[in-house]
Every structure is written in structure tokens, then in C-alpha cells.
């Protein structure tokens, strides 16, 4: 007798930052910043107030444009892959009720 298996397949999306430079006003927050988010891993962004944590997350989500460098979603620049990227990455800025907290979720 044949059995039917229901399998859940999770995407193995990848997010890569290459040589990203970010400034806020006249303050340089990041220079030549490189990072690859690996599938299935959890990342924590920590630092003192004003260091650029939320600005970095907004940049990763496409809400802020980096001064230079590239952000890739599944090996494609997010600029040219924005629709697929927007379907898989979520940014929740909790600053309305919990200052200095934000959440980035990649599905």
C-alpha cells in the first residue's frame, strides 16, 4: 500500500551585505560592512543607543538606502528583486511602544 507524505519545505533564502557604508547625518555608522545571514540562524544586533542598529536593519529591509555597497537577496541585488524580497523579509519597528527595539524576520 502506498502512503502519502505531507512535507513542509522551507525556503533557503540568503541575505548578503557587501561593503555597505551607512551614515546618519554627518556621522558614519558603518564602513565596508560585510555580513551573510545564514539560513536557519538567529542573529542579535546589540549596541549602545545611537550606534546604528535600527538604521542597519532598515537598510537591510530596503527602507534606507546605503551610502555605498550592495545588499543581495538570493544572490540578486534587492534593487532588482524587490517584489520577492518584500514577500520574504519583514521589519517591525517597535519604537512606538518600546523605544530602541526592532525585529527583522526572514522567511
PDB file of C-alpha atoms in Angstrom:
ATOM      1  CA  UNK A   1       0.000   0.000   0.000  1.00  0.00           C
ATOM      2  CA  UNK A   2       1.345   3.436  -0.925  1.00  0.00           C
ATOM      3  CA  UNK A   3       1.401   6.155   1.671  1.00  0.00           C
ATOM      4  CA  UNK A   4       1.250   9.862   1.003  1.00  0.00           C
ATOM      5  CA  UNK A   5       3.738  12.068   2.784  1.00  0.00           C
ATOM      6  CA  UNK A   6       2.999  15.695   3.504  1.00  0.00           C
ATOM      7  CA  UNK A   7       6.284  17.504   3.518  1.00  0.00           C
ATOM      8  CA  UNK A   8       6.829  21.073   4.501  1.00  0.00           C
ATOM      9  CA  UNK A   9       9.619  22.670   2.564  1.00  0.00           C
ATOM     10  CA  UNK A  10      11.192  25.773   3.957  1.00  0.00           C
ATOM     11  CA  UNK A  11      12.890  28.232   1.685  1.00  0.00           C
ATOM     12  CA  UNK A  12      16.613  28.614   1.987  1.00  0.00           C
ATOM     13  CA  UNK A  13      16.770  32.295   1.262  1.00  0.00           C
ATOM     14  CA  UNK A  14      20.041  34.141   1.702  1.00  0.00           C
ATOM     15  CA  UNK A  15      20.756  37.752   2.543  1.00  0.00           C
ATOM     16  CA  UNK A  16      24.218  39.201   1.974  1.00  0.00           C
ATOM     17  CA  UNK A  17      25.658  42.646   2.655  1.00  0.00           C
ATOM     18  CA  UNK A  18      28.797  43.545   0.725  1.00  0.00           C
ATOM     19  CA  UNK A  19      30.903  46.624   1.500  1.00  0.00           C
ATOM     20  CA  UNK A  20      27.914  48.506   2.916  1.00  0.00           C
ATOM     21  CA  UNK A  21      28.577  52.030   4.139  1.00  0.00           C
ATOM     22  CA  UNK A  22      25.942  53.856   6.172  1.00  0.00           C
ATOM     23  CA  UNK A  23      25.821  57.359   7.571  1.00  0.00           C
ATOM     24  CA  UNK A  24      23.229  59.241   9.564  1.00  0.00           C
ATOM     25  CA  UNK A  25      23.677  62.947   9.062  1.00  0.00           C
ATOM     26  CA  UNK A  26      27.395  63.623   9.291  1.00  0.00           C
ATOM     27  CA  UNK A  27      28.031  60.545  11.453  1.00  0.00           C
ATOM     28  CA  UNK A  28      29.426  57.452   9.681  1.00  0.00           C
ATOM     29  CA  UNK A  29      27.824  54.377  11.229  1.00  0.00           C
ATOM     30  CA  UNK A  30      29.345  51.574   9.133  1.00  0.00           C
ATOM     31  CA  UNK A  31      32.144  51.386   6.611  1.00  0.00           C
ATOM     32  CA  UNK A  32      32.901  48.361   4.389  1.00  0.00           C
ATOM     33  CA  UNK A  33      30.432  46.268   6.408  1.00  0.00           C
ATOM     34  CA  UNK A  34      30.101  42.658   5.186  1.00  0.00           C
ATOM     35  CA  UNK A  35      27.721  40.027   6.510  1.00  0.00           C
ATOM     36  CA  UNK A  36      25.969  36.931   5.220  1.00  0.00           C
ATOM     37  CA  UNK A  37      22.857  35.825   7.033  1.00  0.00           C
ATOM     38  CA  UNK A  38      22.742  32.041   7.004  1.00  0.00           C
ATOM     39  CA  UNK A  39      19.511  30.104   6.686  1.00  0.00           C
ATOM     40  CA  UNK A  40      18.133  28.807   9.976  1.00  0.00           C
ATOM     41  CA  UNK A  41      20.287  31.019  12.188  1.00  0.00           C
ATOM     42  CA  UNK A  42      19.122  33.676  14.641  1.00  0.00           C
ATOM     43  CA  UNK A  43      21.041  36.943  14.825  1.00  0.00           C
ATOM     44  CA  UNK A  44      21.067  39.533  17.576  1.00  0.00           C
ATOM     45  CA  UNK A  45      22.101  43.115  16.898  1.00  0.00           C
ATOM     46  CA  UNK A  46      23.361  44.790  20.063  1.00  0.00           C
ATOM     47  CA  UNK A  47      24.998  48.088  20.825  1.00  0.00           C
ATOM     48  CA  UNK A  48      24.582  51.333  22.679  1.00  0.00           C
ATOM     49  CA  UNK A  49      21.962  53.937  21.780  1.00  0.00           C
ATOM     50  CA  UNK A  50      22.648  55.776  18.534  1.00  0.00           C
ATOM     51  CA  UNK A  51      25.202  53.286  17.231  1.00  0.00           C
ATOM     52  CA  UNK A  52      23.099  52.438  14.150  1.00  0.00           C
ATOM     53  CA  UNK A  53      21.281  49.187  14.969  1.00  0.00           C
ATOM     54  CA  UNK A  54      17.876  50.271  13.677  1.00  0.00           C
ATOM     55  CA  UNK A  55      19.417  52.118  10.729  1.00  0.00           C
ATOM     56  CA  UNK A  56      21.208  48.902   9.756  1.00  0.00           C
ATOM     57  CA  UNK A  57      18.001  46.865   9.974  1.00  0.00           C
ATOM     58  CA  UNK A  58      16.128  49.464   7.921  1.00  0.00           C
ATOM     59  CA  UNK A  59      18.900  49.347   5.335  1.00  0.00           C
ATOM     60  CA  UNK A  60      18.740  45.561   5.174  1.00  0.00           C
ATOM     61  CA  UNK A  61      14.982  45.778   4.584  1.00  0.00           C
ATOM     62  CA  UNK A  62      15.313  48.375   1.847  1.00  0.00           C
ATOM     63  CA  UNK A  63      13.747  51.158   3.915  1.00  0.00           C
ATOM     64  CA  UNK A  64      17.024  53.120   3.950  1.00  0.00           C
ATOM     65  CA  UNK A  65      19.484  53.270   1.075  1.00  0.00           C
ATOM     66  CA  UNK A  66      23.149  52.649   1.939  1.00  0.00           C
ATOM     67  CA  UNK A  67      25.692  55.323   1.003  1.00  0.00           C
ATOM     68  CA  UNK A  68      27.599  52.625  -0.890  1.00  0.00           C
ATOM     69  CA  UNK A  69      27.820  48.858  -1.169  1.00  0.00           C
ATOM     70  CA  UNK A  70      25.259  46.246  -2.115  1.00  0.00           C
ATOM     71  CA  UNK A  71      22.620  44.102  -0.465  1.00  0.00           C
ATOM     72  CA  UNK A  72      21.776  40.809  -2.148  1.00  0.00           C
ATOM     73  CA  UNK A  73      18.700  38.624  -1.734  1.00  0.00           C
ATOM     74  CA  UNK A  74      19.267  35.112  -3.096  1.00  0.00           C
ATOM     75  CA  UNK A  75      22.367  36.383  -4.906  1.00  0.00           C
ATOM     76  CA  UNK A  76      20.428  39.183  -6.663  1.00  0.00           C
ATOM     77  CA  UNK A  77      20.596  42.877  -5.721  1.00  0.00           C
ATOM     78  CA  UNK A  78      17.463  43.756  -3.737  1.00  0.00           C
ATOM     79  CA  UNK A  79      17.036  46.767  -6.032  1.00  0.00           C
ATOM     80  CA  UNK A  80      16.175  44.419  -8.910  1.00  0.00           C
ATOM     81  CA  UNK A  81      14.433  41.766  -6.795  1.00  0.00           C
ATOM     82  CA  UNK A  82      12.296  43.980  -4.547  1.00  0.00           C
ATOM     83  CA  UNK A  83       8.992  42.150  -5.033  1.00  0.00           C
ATOM     84  CA  UNK A  84      10.330  38.733  -3.982  1.00  0.00           C
ATOM     85  CA  UNK A  85      12.401  40.331  -1.254  1.00  0.00           C
ATOM     86  CA  UNK A  86       9.391  42.199   0.172  1.00  0.00           C
ATOM     87  CA  UNK A  87       7.417  38.947   0.341  1.00  0.00           C
ATOM     88  CA  UNK A  88      10.048  37.226   2.476  1.00  0.00           C
ATOM     89  CA  UNK A  89      11.538  39.871   4.781  1.00  0.00           C
ATOM     90  CA  UNK A  90       9.636  41.728   7.477  1.00  0.00           C
ATOM     91  CA  UNK A  91      10.706  44.603   9.672  1.00  0.00           C
ATOM     92  CA  UNK A  92       8.850  45.504  12.843  1.00  0.00           C
ATOM     93  CA  UNK A  93       9.945  48.734  14.452  1.00  0.00           C
ATOM     94  CA  UNK A  94       8.565  48.695  17.975  1.00  0.00           C
ATOM     95  CA  UNK A  95       9.661  52.257  18.713  1.00  0.00           C
ATOM     96  CA  UNK A  96       6.043  53.346  19.130  1.00  0.00           C
ATOM     97  CA  UNK A  97       5.738  51.451  22.400  1.00  0.00           C
ATOM     98  CA  UNK A  98       9.212  50.120  23.241  1.00  0.00           C
ATOM     99  CA  UNK A  99      11.958  52.559  22.258  1.00  0.00           C
ATOM    100  CA  UNK A 100      15.175  51.146  20.776  1.00  0.00           C
ATOM    101  CA  UNK A 101      13.704  47.736  19.866  1.00  0.00           C
ATOM    102  CA  UNK A 102      13.244  46.346  16.367  1.00  0.00           C
ATOM    103  CA  UNK A 103      12.775  42.915  14.831  1.00  0.00           C
ATOM    104  CA  UNK A 104      13.897  41.603  11.439  1.00  0.00           C
ATOM    105  CA  UNK A 105      12.306  38.383  10.232  1.00  0.00           C
ATOM    106  CA  UNK A 106      13.485  36.483   7.164  1.00  0.00           C
ATOM    107  CA  UNK A 107      11.261  33.653   5.967  1.00  0.00           C
TER     108      UNK A 107
END
